[in-house]
Amino acid sequence: MKICVFLSHKDLAEPYVEATRRLALLLAGRGHTLVWGGCDAGLMRVVADQVSAAGGRLVGVTVPFLEHKTRPGLDELYVAGDLAERKALMLRHADAVVAMAGGLGTLDEVTEVLELKKHGLHDKPVVLLDTDGFFTGLMTQLRRMEAEGFLPLPLDALVYCTRDERAALDHLEGRTALDAGFGGARDFTPVK
């Protein structure tokens, strides 16, 4: 599979770095290709370094104003005209999506992918990797949207949230995932 990973270009501390390494090693170890923003900085560098070191393929998608931050030696590189086209290209070149810790760009990417899925414009599996409760607030908001009728589909048809990297990939691969504490989106319980 080609798996798109949305995550930060910032240098973040543990536990985000270790979770990124674990996901990348699992991704490459299972023969998957990384599709990501192509950046050679922060968590984006960590995921690419680990996938590459494990013999995996790298597909980067960037924009002109970020080309100077592009990782060298990619298997494939696409330069989109703007950020909207970048998101579309990443999704087009991927079979599945994982979102990890990130800022406004990551949030924008995740919500657009979910909006497109809601309208039936793709049926690719989407996972939020909830390292250290990073997506707890977002899942709480999505649960409220579901409960109050703002979502036309059940939330678990849109997204799967887990704190376990192996469960994330199992879900994307269609396996029965035994999650470490969270289960699927329907079983999500916010951490107090």
XYZ file of C-alpha atoms in Angstrom:
192
model
C 0.000 0.000 0.000
C 0.940 3.637 -0.365
C 0.273 5.246 3.011
C 0.035 9.012 3.340
C 1.303 10.274 6.691
C 0.412 13.780 7.825
C 2.714 15.071 10.573
C 4.787 18.013 11.762
C 7.831 19.490 10.105
C 8.863 20.764 13.553
C 11.420 19.116 15.802
C 9.279 17.737 18.600
C 10.268 15.851 21.713
C 9.285 12.422 22.956
C 6.919 10.663 22.816
C 6.261 11.938 19.267
C 9.684 11.062 17.860
C 9.563 7.484 19.119
C 5.989 6.966 17.877
C 7.038 8.279 14.466
C 9.989 5.881 14.371
C 7.821 2.924 15.342
C 5.202 3.696 12.700
C 7.854 4.203 10.007
C 9.592 0.908 10.787
C 6.288 -0.968 10.724
C 5.289 0.753 7.497
C 8.527 -0.163 5.717
C 8.720 -3.598 7.348
C 5.329 -4.499 5.923
C 6.356 -3.363 2.442
C 4.366 -0.132 2.290
C 5.386 3.113 0.561
C 5.461 6.429 2.448
C 3.599 9.332 0.848
C 4.190 12.581 2.750
C 4.951 16.272 2.405
C 8.512 15.566 1.282
C 10.058 17.803 3.920
C 13.488 17.034 5.390
C 12.803 18.535 8.814
C 11.218 17.612 12.126
C 8.976 14.569 12.386
C 8.728 14.549 8.594
C 12.471 13.844 8.469
C 12.186 11.169 11.167
C 9.515 9.216 9.287
C 11.408 9.449 5.980
C 14.759 8.510 7.551
C 13.297 5.405 9.168
C 11.346 4.268 6.108
C 14.370 4.807 3.863
C 16.770 3.044 6.257
C 14.423 0.045 6.333
C 14.390 -0.140 2.528
C 10.982 1.485 1.977
C 9.968 3.781 -0.860
C 9.482 7.550 -0.451
C 6.954 9.618 -2.395
C 7.149 13.324 -1.558
C 4.644 16.034 -2.446
C 5.743 19.625 -1.942
C 4.956 23.166 -3.084
C 7.303 25.765 -4.620
C 7.733 27.802 -1.423
C 8.851 24.667 0.464
C 11.043 23.104 -2.233
C 14.187 24.268 -0.416
C 13.196 21.951 2.470
C 12.636 18.902 0.253
C 14.418 15.710 1.201
C 16.977 14.620 -1.411
C 16.908 11.167 -2.992
C 13.178 10.516 -3.145
C 11.782 7.701 -5.253
C 9.119 10.089 -6.546
C 8.660 13.847 -6.062
C 5.663 15.932 -7.056
C 5.575 19.730 -6.881
C 2.031 21.037 -6.498
C 1.058 24.579 -7.382
C -0.333 25.363 -3.936
C -1.284 23.751 -0.622
C -4.762 22.740 -1.824
C -3.280 20.894 -4.790
C -0.648 19.373 -2.491
C -3.355 17.818 -0.299
C -5.160 16.504 -3.365
C -1.965 14.961 -4.769
C -1.044 13.304 -1.484
C -4.504 11.768 -1.237
C -4.500 10.743 -4.915
C -1.163 8.937 -4.548
C -2.182 7.138 -1.329
C -4.295 4.110 -0.525
C -4.716 5.109 3.126
C -4.016 7.985 5.527
C -2.436 8.264 8.979
C -2.378 11.559 10.857
C 0.170 12.092 13.605
C 1.094 15.043 15.828
C 1.255 18.287 13.896
C 0.082 21.864 13.700
C -2.478 23.748 11.646
C -1.318 22.170 8.393
C -1.882 18.679 9.757
C -5.277 19.662 11.148
C -6.225 21.152 7.773
C -5.119 17.982 5.969
C -7.017 15.678 8.329
C -10.257 17.632 8.241
C -10.193 17.905 4.449
C -9.607 14.165 4.051
C -12.525 13.488 6.422
C -14.766 15.987 4.611
C -14.017 14.376 1.246
C -14.684 10.933 2.711
C -17.955 12.163 4.232
C -19.122 13.142 0.740
C -18.059 9.819 -0.753
C -15.247 11.332 -2.823
C -12.870 8.639 -1.536
C -13.198 5.539 0.615
C -9.637 5.299 1.880
C -9.155 4.337 5.537
C -8.109 7.201 7.819
C -6.358 6.743 11.156
C -5.540 9.281 13.844
C -2.452 8.100 15.715
C -3.263 9.494 19.138
C 0.222 9.586 20.663
C 0.081 10.929 24.224
C -3.582 11.909 23.762
C -2.742 14.361 20.966
C -6.090 13.886 19.188
C -8.264 13.619 22.316
C -9.723 17.102 21.823
C -10.425 16.552 18.140
C -12.131 13.228 18.832
C -14.246 14.863 21.536
C -15.360 17.503 19.032
C -16.060 14.915 16.331
C -18.109 12.856 18.834
C -20.175 15.943 19.624
C -20.739 16.591 15.907
C -21.897 12.994 15.537
C -24.165 13.121 18.603
C -25.795 16.378 17.510
C -26.407 15.199 13.947
C -23.763 17.183 12.101
C -22.209 14.083 10.526
C -24.192 12.170 7.892
C -22.175 9.006 8.608
C -21.233 7.299 11.862
C -17.858 8.567 13.028
C -16.363 5.093 12.943
C -17.115 4.992 9.199
C -14.932 8.087 8.767
C -11.969 7.596 11.079
C -10.250 5.158 13.413
C -8.366 6.530 16.415
C -5.685 4.567 18.246
C -2.598 5.099 20.370
C -0.897 1.996 19.000
C 1.136 2.104 15.779
C 0.640 -1.590 15.054
C -3.144 -1.254 15.469
C -3.060 1.733 13.106
C -1.439 -0.301 10.328
C -3.575 -3.343 11.075
C -6.659 -1.166 10.579
C -5.335 0.262 7.309
C -4.591 -3.242 6.074
C -8.077 -4.394 7.006
C -6.908 -6.627 9.803
C -8.781 -7.097 13.054
C -6.842 -4.775 15.298
C -6.597 -5.298 19.034
C -5.981 -1.765 20.144
C -3.931 -0.868 23.191
C -6.599 0.890 25.195
C -8.661 2.769 22.628
C -10.300 0.438 20.115
C -12.021 1.920 17.093
C -13.450 5.389 16.840
C -16.712 4.263 18.458
C -14.855 3.138 21.561
C -12.910 6.350 22.009
C -13.009 7.692 25.536
C -11.365 11.076 26.138
C -8.540 11.118 28.637
C -9.430 13.413 31.538
